[in-house]
Amino acid sequence: MADGRWAIAVHGGACRIPSALQAPRREGCAAAAEAGRMILERGGSALEAVKTAVCLLEDDPAFNAGRGSVANADGEVEMDAGIMDGATLDVGAVACVRFLYNPVETAHAMLREPPVLLVGAGAEAFASSRGIAEAREPVRPATPCGSDHDTVGCVARDREGHVAAATSTGGLAGTLAGRVGDAPLPGCGFYAEDGIGAVSLSGDGEAIARMLLAARVMRALETTGAKAAAAAIFDPMARLGAEAGVILLDREGAIGIAHNSPQFAAAYVREGMDPVSAIVWEQDDVR
Ligand code: GLY
């Protein structure tokens, strides 16, 4: 529906955020939302807005994605990312990439290609074939191994009524080499479909994948409002004793944010309102 109303939400991970990182993560989310706002306000696409916002978060070492990625059990960084165009249902995703500073950029370059997901060296070769700069050395872990399971993501609606979603992560610290979480799996860590909405998740990747959490939220969005759809993460995560956080928007651009983790860095802004950012969200914090 081309009603001219745009909206964007970004997140920087559902977890217990160390106190030194609380302000940087809140500010980083606000800056990424602002970058997306500038694109959407001048009539740019939801797809461009989510790619740009997630690239900024990947460049910010305060977040576990791109340059800020944590180490796996071998002390290496392996990153996953996915992006979806709600207008065409095209998906691009990469997993276990080690040499790409902006995994979401390569995922974005895959959108009009047949594969949905490329892994490791294949994804890096594809990036190279598209002129996307590869690091000569693997991306190094930015933080010591910890227990954080944060991720970054973005959902947006543009003035044409198209929606998009993207999610990117350095994965869970200390996991087995080759482990892939929910972030590059459509229906798990992200999804977008015009006429319904868009969703991006963060949290325990195995639990999110087992519960097809993005798909559940999308199904809820078909029958309920944005706030109620965000709350659809609670029962599945409680059932598995897992933590997650979600940002979403519905077909009209109404936003929902929810988490059962101690904190969830996020920010949002819509046409005609001031931006909002926080690290703890109650249902009524989102207008
Ligand atoms: N949610 C990010 C991961 O589990 O890899």
mmCIF file of C-alpha atoms and ligand atoms in Angstrom:
data_model
loop_
_atom_site.group_PDB
_atom_site.id
_atom_site.type_symbol
_atom_site.label_atom_id
_atom_site.label_comp_id
_atom_site.label_asym_id
_atom_site.label_seq_id
_atom_site.Cartn_x
_atom_site.Cartn_y
_atom_site.Cartn_z
ATOM 1 C CA MET A 1 0.000 0.000 0.000
ATOM 2 C CA ALA A 2 1.722 3.192 -1.199
ATOM 3 C CA ASP A 3 0.446 5.563 1.511
ATOM 4 C CA GLY A 4 3.774 7.368 1.874
ATOM 5 C CA ARG A 5 4.317 6.286 5.496
ATOM 6 C CA TRP A 6 7.736 4.878 6.360
ATOM 7 C CA ALA A 7 9.021 3.177 9.530
ATOM 8 C CA ILE A 8 12.229 1.515 10.711
ATOM 9 C CA ALA A 9 13.394 -0.452 13.775
ATOM 10 C CA VAL A 10 16.871 -1.796 14.535
ATOM 11 C CA HIS A 11 18.256 -4.034 17.275
ATOM 12 C CA GLY A 12 21.679 -4.730 18.673
ATOM 13 C CA GLY A 13 21.090 -7.997 20.468
ATOM 14 C CA ALA A 14 19.069 -9.686 23.216
ATOM 15 C CA CYS A 15 21.288 -10.558 26.185
ATOM 16 C CA ARG A 16 22.621 -9.196 29.472
ATOM 17 C CA ILE A 17 24.565 -6.189 28.185
ATOM 18 C CA PRO A 18 27.785 -5.434 30.102
ATOM 19 C CA SER A 19 27.471 -1.971 31.694
ATOM 20 C CA ALA A 20 30.346 -0.550 29.633
ATOM 21 C CA LEU A 21 28.496 -1.510 26.447
ATOM 22 C CA GLN A 22 25.023 -0.243 27.373
ATOM 23 C CA ALA A 23 25.475 3.345 26.170
ATOM 24 C CA PRO A 24 27.478 2.389 23.041
ATOM 25 C CA ARG A 25 24.844 -0.153 22.009
ATOM 26 C CA ARG A 26 21.943 2.210 22.591
ATOM 27 C CA GLU A 27 23.743 4.967 20.685
ATOM 28 C CA GLY A 28 24.782 2.575 17.905
ATOM 29 C CA CYS A 29 21.165 1.453 17.433
ATOM 30 C CA ALA A 30 20.005 5.078 17.354
ATOM 31 C CA ALA A 31 22.657 5.932 14.733
ATOM 32 C CA ALA A 32 21.690 2.964 12.549
ATOM 33 C CA ALA A 33 17.991 3.888 12.763
ATOM 34 C CA GLU A 34 18.901 7.455 11.816
ATOM 35 C CA ALA A 35 20.848 6.258 8.751
ATOM 36 C CA GLY A 36 17.825 4.218 7.673
ATOM 37 C CA ARG A 37 15.479 7.148 8.377
ATOM 38 C CA MET A 38 17.456 9.374 6.001
ATOM 39 C CA ILE A 39 17.039 6.809 3.199
ATOM 40 C CA LEU A 40 13.335 6.228 3.812
ATOM 41 C CA GLU A 41 12.450 9.899 4.246
ATOM 42 C CA ARG A 42 13.769 10.764 0.804
ATOM 43 C CA GLY A 43 11.805 7.905 -0.767
ATOM 44 C CA GLY A 44 14.512 5.207 -0.712
ATOM 45 C CA SER A 45 13.603 1.530 -0.471
ATOM 46 C CA ALA A 46 13.083 -0.533 2.668
ATOM 47 C CA LEU A 47 15.714 -2.943 1.300
ATOM 48 C CA GLU A 48 18.343 -0.203 1.011
ATOM 49 C CA ALA A 49 17.476 1.071 4.499
ATOM 50 C CA VAL A 50 17.888 -2.321 6.212
ATOM 51 C CA LYS A 51 21.143 -3.080 4.361
ATOM 52 C CA THR A 52 22.621 0.314 5.268
ATOM 53 C CA ALA A 53 21.548 0.122 8.918
ATOM 54 C CA VAL A 54 22.924 -3.408 9.375
ATOM 55 C CA CYS A 55 26.218 -2.503 7.638
ATOM 56 C CA LEU A 56 26.631 0.326 10.190
ATOM 57 C CA LEU A 57 26.002 -2.073 13.074
ATOM 58 C CA GLU A 58 28.494 -4.567 11.566
ATOM 59 C CA ASP A 59 31.084 -1.773 11.423
ATOM 60 C CA ASP A 60 30.553 -0.864 15.090
ATOM 61 C CA PRO A 61 32.732 -3.017 17.409
ATOM 62 C CA ALA A 62 30.184 -2.586 20.227
ATOM 63 C CA PHE A 63 27.997 -5.246 18.553
ATOM 64 C CA ASN A 64 28.496 -8.978 17.977
ATOM 65 C CA ALA A 65 28.435 -8.841 14.174
ATOM 66 C CA GLY A 66 31.014 -7.942 11.540
ATOM 67 C CA ARG A 67 33.979 -6.237 13.232
ATOM 68 C CA GLY A 68 32.644 -6.886 16.750
ATOM 69 C CA SER A 69 32.137 -10.646 16.264
ATOM 70 C CA VAL A 70 32.971 -13.054 19.083
ATOM 71 C CA ALA A 71 35.249 -16.101 18.794
ATOM 72 C CA ASN A 72 34.106 -19.704 18.400
ATOM 73 C CA ALA A 73 35.675 -22.667 20.242
ATOM 74 C CA ASP A 74 38.704 -22.541 17.923
ATOM 75 C CA GLY A 75 39.250 -18.843 18.635
ATOM 76 C CA GLU A 76 38.027 -17.912 15.135
ATOM 77 C CA VAL A 77 35.263 -15.641 13.907
ATOM 78 C CA GLU A 78 32.496 -17.175 11.768
ATOM 79 C CA MET A 79 29.674 -14.837 10.781
ATOM 80 C CA ASP A 80 26.135 -15.371 9.445
ATOM 81 C CA ALA A 81 23.715 -12.906 7.839
ATOM 82 C CA GLY A 82 20.450 -12.892 5.926
ATOM 83 C CA ILE A 83 18.288 -10.307 4.179
ATOM 84 C CA MET A 84 14.814 -10.512 2.602
ATOM 85 C CA ASP A 85 12.880 -8.319 0.177
ATOM 86 C CA GLY A 86 9.207 -8.418 1.143
ATOM 87 C CA ALA A 87 8.145 -7.218 -2.315
ATOM 88 C CA THR A 88 9.636 -10.153 -4.247
ATOM 89 C CA LEU A 89 10.305 -12.679 -1.437
ATOM 90 C CA ASP A 90 13.918 -12.811 -2.633
ATOM 91 C CA VAL A 91 16.313 -13.965 0.093
ATOM 92 C CA GLY A 92 20.102 -13.690 0.283
ATOM 93 C CA ALA A 93 22.076 -15.286 3.104
ATOM 94 C CA VAL A 94 25.625 -16.284 4.013
ATOM 95 C CA ALA A 95 26.916 -18.494 6.804
ATOM 96 C CA CYS A 96 30.290 -19.292 8.372
ATOM 97 C CA VAL A 97 32.052 -16.482 6.513
ATOM 98 C CA ARG A 98 35.406 -15.445 7.943
ATOM 99 C CA PHE A 99 36.829 -12.840 5.567
ATOM 100 C CA LEU A 100 33.877 -10.455 5.038
ATOM 101 C CA TYR A 101 33.598 -7.347 7.225
ATOM 102 C CA ASN A 102 30.007 -6.808 6.098
ATOM 103 C CA PRO A 103 28.349 -10.212 5.609
ATOM 104 C CA VAL A 104 24.987 -8.511 4.966
ATOM 105 C CA GLU A 105 26.460 -6.767 1.917
ATOM 106 C CA THR A 106 27.170 -10.135 0.294
ATOM 107 C CA ALA A 107 23.752 -11.453 1.351
ATOM 108 C CA HIS A 108 22.225 -8.380 -0.320
ATOM 109 C CA ALA A 109 24.209 -9.028 -3.529
ATOM 110 C CA MET A 110 22.665 -12.533 -3.639
ATOM 111 C CA LEU A 111 19.068 -11.313 -3.560
ATOM 112 C CA ARG A 112 18.356 -11.700 -7.298
ATOM 113 C CA GLU A 113 20.436 -14.905 -7.586
ATOM 114 C CA PRO A 114 19.009 -18.464 -7.422
ATOM 115 C CA PRO A 115 20.727 -19.618 -4.183
ATOM 116 C CA VAL A 116 19.149 -18.591 -0.907
ATOM 117 C CA LEU A 117 22.206 -19.418 1.236
ATOM 118 C CA LEU A 118 25.941 -19.702 0.493
ATOM 119 C CA VAL A 119 28.381 -21.014 3.075
ATOM 120 C CA GLY A 120 32.046 -20.321 3.888
ATOM 121 C CA ALA A 121 34.487 -20.190 0.980
ATOM 122 C CA GLY A 122 31.634 -20.329 -1.559
ATOM 123 C CA ALA A 123 30.093 -17.180 -0.090
ATOM 124 C CA GLU A 124 33.471 -15.460 -0.023
ATOM 125 C CA ALA A 125 34.133 -16.396 -3.660
ATOM 126 C CA PHE A 126 30.713 -15.001 -4.613
ATOM 127 C CA ALA A 127 31.534 -11.759 -2.756
ATOM 128 C CA SER A 128 34.825 -11.528 -4.596
ATOM 129 C CA SER A 129 33.098 -12.122 -7.967
ATOM 130 C CA ARG A 130 30.805 -9.144 -7.203
ATOM 131 C CA GLY A 131 33.699 -6.850 -6.309
ATOM 132 C CA ILE A 132 32.893 -6.867 -2.608
ATOM 133 C CA ALA A 133 36.122 -6.204 -0.717
ATOM 134 C CA GLU A 134 37.422 -9.232 1.154
ATOM 135 C CA ALA A 135 39.810 -8.953 4.081
ATOM 136 C CA ARG A 136 43.254 -10.476 3.359
ATOM 137 C CA GLU A 137 43.207 -11.990 6.843
ATOM 138 C CA PRO A 138 40.170 -13.482 8.585
ATOM 139 C CA VAL A 139 38.186 -11.033 10.732
ATOM 140 C CA ARG A 140 39.682 -11.270 14.232
ATOM 141 C CA PRO A 141 37.553 -11.628 17.387
ATOM 142 C CA ALA A 142 36.883 -8.186 18.837
ATOM 143 C CA THR A 143 36.084 -9.324 22.354
ATOM 144 C CA PRO A 144 37.238 -12.175 24.598
ATOM 145 C CA CYS A 145 34.979 -15.242 24.529
ATOM 146 C CA GLY A 146 31.933 -14.510 26.637
ATOM 147 C CA SER A 147 28.401 -15.762 26.995
ATOM 148 C CA ASP A 148 26.726 -13.013 24.990
ATOM 149 C CA HIS A 149 24.386 -14.196 22.292
ATOM 150 C CA ASP A 150 23.630 -10.913 20.694
ATOM 151 C CA THR A 151 23.028 -10.223 17.047
ATOM 152 C CA VAL A 152 22.038 -7.141 15.033
ATOM 153 C CA GLY A 153 19.057 -6.621 12.778
ATOM 154 C CA CYS A 154 16.694 -4.215 11.102
ATOM 155 C CA VAL A 155 13.162 -4.096 9.684
ATOM 156 C CA ALA A 156 11.804 -1.290 7.537
ATOM 157 C CA ARG A 157 8.752 -0.164 5.560
ATOM 158 C CA ASP A 158 9.167 2.369 2.756
ATOM 159 C CA ARG A 159 6.823 4.993 1.310
ATOM 160 C CA GLU A 160 5.685 2.498 -1.343
ATOM 161 C CA GLY A 161 4.528 0.097 1.368
ATOM 162 C CA HIS A 162 7.311 -2.440 0.708
ATOM 163 C CA VAL A 163 8.944 -4.119 3.704
ATOM 164 C CA ALA A 164 12.374 -5.719 4.254
ATOM 165 C CA ALA A 165 14.292 -7.446 7.050
ATOM 166 C CA ALA A 166 17.958 -8.220 7.730
ATOM 167 C CA THR A 167 19.858 -9.979 10.524
ATOM 168 C CA SER A 168 23.623 -10.398 11.038
ATOM 169 C CA THR A 169 25.683 -12.074 13.751
ATOM 170 C CA GLY A 170 29.052 -13.278 14.927
ATOM 171 C CA GLY A 171 27.172 -16.234 16.438
ATOM 172 C CA LEU A 172 27.419 -17.555 19.965
ATOM 173 C CA ALA A 173 30.776 -17.313 21.683
ATOM 174 C CA GLY A 174 32.642 -20.597 22.088
ATOM 175 C CA THR A 175 30.449 -22.762 19.825
ATOM 176 C CA LEU A 176 31.799 -25.518 17.553
ATOM 177 C CA ALA A 177 33.475 -24.430 14.331
ATOM 178 C CA GLY A 178 30.956 -24.682 11.495
ATOM 179 C CA ARG A 179 27.956 -24.049 13.755
ATOM 180 C CA VAL A 180 25.217 -21.991 12.068
ATOM 181 C CA GLY A 181 22.476 -20.288 14.088
ATOM 182 C CA ASP A 182 19.133 -18.763 13.176
ATOM 183 C CA ALA A 183 20.416 -15.516 11.661
ATOM 184 C CA PRO A 184 20.844 -16.682 8.012
ATOM 185 C CA LEU A 185 17.733 -18.920 8.011
ATOM 186 C CA PRO A 186 14.523 -17.327 6.634
ATOM 187 C CA GLY A 187 11.577 -18.071 8.912
ATOM 188 C CA CYS A 188 13.953 -18.422 11.856
ATOM 189 C CA GLY A 189 16.060 -15.244 12.370
ATOM 190 C CA PHE A 190 14.247 -13.004 9.867
ATOM 191 C CA TYR A 191 11.396 -12.767 7.363
ATOM 192 C CA ALA A 192 9.598 -10.101 5.306
ATOM 193 C CA GLU A 193 6.494 -10.181 3.149
ATOM 194 C CA ASP A 194 4.579 -7.219 1.755
ATOM 195 C CA GLY A 195 1.009 -7.132 3.024
ATOM 196 C CA ILE A 196 2.010 -8.833 6.299
ATOM 197 C CA GLY A 197 5.185 -7.230 7.717
ATOM 198 C CA ALA A 198 8.829 -7.883 8.582
ATOM 199 C CA VAL A 199 10.675 -9.393 11.554
ATOM 200 C CA SER A 200 14.255 -9.733 12.850
ATOM 201 C CA LEU A 201 15.291 -11.750 15.900
ATOM 202 C CA SER A 202 18.166 -12.146 18.309
ATOM 203 C CA GLY A 203 18.833 -14.744 20.993
ATOM 204 C CA ASP A 204 19.544 -18.461 21.378
ATOM 205 C CA GLY A 205 19.894 -19.492 17.747
ATOM 206 C CA GLU A 206 19.189 -23.192 18.156
ATOM 207 C CA ALA A 207 15.954 -22.520 20.062
ATOM 208 C CA ILE A 208 14.882 -19.842 17.563
ATOM 209 C CA ALA A 209 15.516 -22.272 14.694
ATOM 210 C CA ARG A 210 13.708 -25.172 16.380
ATOM 211 C CA MET A 211 10.668 -22.979 16.943
ATOM 212 C CA LEU A 212 10.756 -21.313 13.482
ATOM 213 C CA LEU A 213 10.318 -18.142 15.504
ATOM 214 C CA ALA A 214 10.204 -15.620 12.658
ATOM 215 C CA ALA A 215 7.555 -17.747 10.919
ATOM 216 C CA ARG A 216 5.470 -17.862 14.113
ATOM 217 C CA VAL A 217 5.687 -14.092 14.481
ATOM 218 C CA MET A 218 4.691 -13.602 10.828
ATOM 219 C CA ARG A 219 1.705 -15.891 11.321
ATOM 220 C CA ALA A 220 0.693 -13.867 14.377
ATOM 221 C CA LEU A 221 1.043 -10.665 12.332
ATOM 222 C CA GLU A 222 -1.605 -11.964 9.915
ATOM 223 C CA THR A 223 -4.244 -11.981 12.633
ATOM 224 C CA THR A 224 -3.138 -9.614 15.418
ATOM 225 C CA GLY A 225 -1.507 -6.210 15.883
ATOM 226 C CA ALA A 226 2.211 -5.498 16.103
ATOM 227 C CA LYS A 227 2.411 -5.564 19.915
ATOM 228 C CA ALA A 228 0.580 -8.867 20.245
ATOM 229 C CA ALA A 229 2.653 -10.398 17.443
ATOM 230 C CA ALA A 230 5.885 -9.410 19.229
ATOM 231 C CA ALA A 231 4.594 -11.211 22.342
ATOM 232 C CA ALA A 232 4.341 -14.410 20.258
ATOM 233 C CA ILE A 233 8.004 -15.117 21.079
ATOM 234 C CA PHE A 234 7.367 -15.639 24.803
ATOM 235 C CA ASP A 235 5.685 -19.067 24.973
ATOM 236 C CA PRO A 236 7.978 -20.839 22.471
ATOM 237 C CA MET A 237 11.100 -19.498 24.188
ATOM 238 C CA ALA A 238 9.762 -20.365 27.659
ATOM 239 C CA ARG A 239 9.046 -23.909 26.427
ATOM 240 C CA LEU A 240 12.720 -24.365 25.491
ATOM 241 C CA GLY A 241 14.121 -22.332 28.402
ATOM 242 C CA ALA A 242 15.685 -19.947 25.903
ATOM 243 C CA GLU A 243 16.074 -16.196 25.446
ATOM 244 C CA ALA A 244 15.164 -14.026 22.469
ATOM 245 C CA GLY A 245 14.333 -10.496 21.428
ATOM 246 C CA VAL A 246 12.268 -9.403 18.429
ATOM 247 C CA ILE A 247 11.695 -6.268 16.397
ATOM 248 C CA LEU A 248 8.903 -6.215 13.837
ATOM 249 C CA LEU A 249 6.634 -3.981 11.868
ATOM 250 C CA ASP A 250 3.245 -4.742 10.369
ATOM 251 C CA ARG A 251 1.930 -3.897 6.896
ATOM 252 C CA GLU A 252 1.013 -0.374 8.035
ATOM 253 C CA GLY A 253 4.376 0.294 9.711
ATOM 254 C CA ALA A 254 3.203 -0.181 13.322
ATOM 255 C CA ILE A 255 6.178 -1.413 15.364
ATOM 256 C CA GLY A 256 6.491 -4.179 17.950
ATOM 257 C CA ILE A 257 9.489 -4.861 20.226
ATOM 258 C CA ALA A 258 9.661 -7.599 22.881
ATOM 259 C CA HIS A 259 12.306 -9.648 24.709
ATOM 260 C CA ASN A 260 12.579 -12.157 27.538
ATOM 261 C CA SER A 261 16.331 -11.511 27.870
ATOM 262 C CA PRO A 262 17.513 -9.113 30.606
ATOM 263 C CA GLN A 263 18.148 -6.411 27.997
ATOM 264 C CA PHE A 264 17.603 -5.761 24.302
ATOM 265 C CA ALA A 265 19.289 -2.769 22.653
ATOM 266 C CA ALA A 266 16.944 -1.344 20.033
ATOM 267 C CA ALA A 267 15.707 1.847 18.399
ATOM 268 C CA TYR A 268 12.847 2.829 16.131
ATOM 269 C CA VAL A 269 11.433 5.821 14.310
ATOM 270 C CA ARG A 270 8.380 6.372 12.135
ATOM 271 C CA GLU A 271 7.120 9.123 9.895
ATOM 272 C CA GLY A 272 6.061 12.068 12.058
ATOM 273 C CA MET A 273 7.615 11.030 15.376
ATOM 274 C CA ASP A 274 10.872 11.475 17.280
ATOM 275 C CA PRO A 275 13.258 8.481 17.404
ATOM 276 C CA VAL A 276 13.150 6.210 20.474
ATOM 277 C CA SER A 277 16.019 4.025 21.746
ATOM 278 C CA ALA A 278 16.388 1.884 24.881
ATOM 279 C CA ILE A 279 17.994 -1.262 26.264
ATOM 280 C CA VAL A 280 14.941 -2.536 28.187
ATOM 281 C CA TRP A 281 11.463 -2.578 26.608
ATOM 282 C CA GLU A 282 8.009 -2.937 28.155
ATOM 283 C CA GLN A 283 5.078 -3.415 25.806
ATOM 284 C CA ASP A 284 3.833 0.159 26.272
ATOM 285 C CA ASP A 285 7.250 1.660 25.429
ATOM 286 C CA VAL A 286 6.441 1.247 21.721
ATOM 287 C CA ARG A 287 3.928 3.738 20.307
HETATM 288 N N1 GLY B 1 21.080 -15.580 17.319
HETATM 289 C C1 GLY B 1 22.389 -15.689 16.853
HETATM 290 C C2 GLY B 1 22.920 -17.047 16.888
HETATM 291 O O1 GLY B 1 22.434 -17.868 17.670
HETATM 292 O O2 GLY B 1 23.837 -17.348 16.147
#
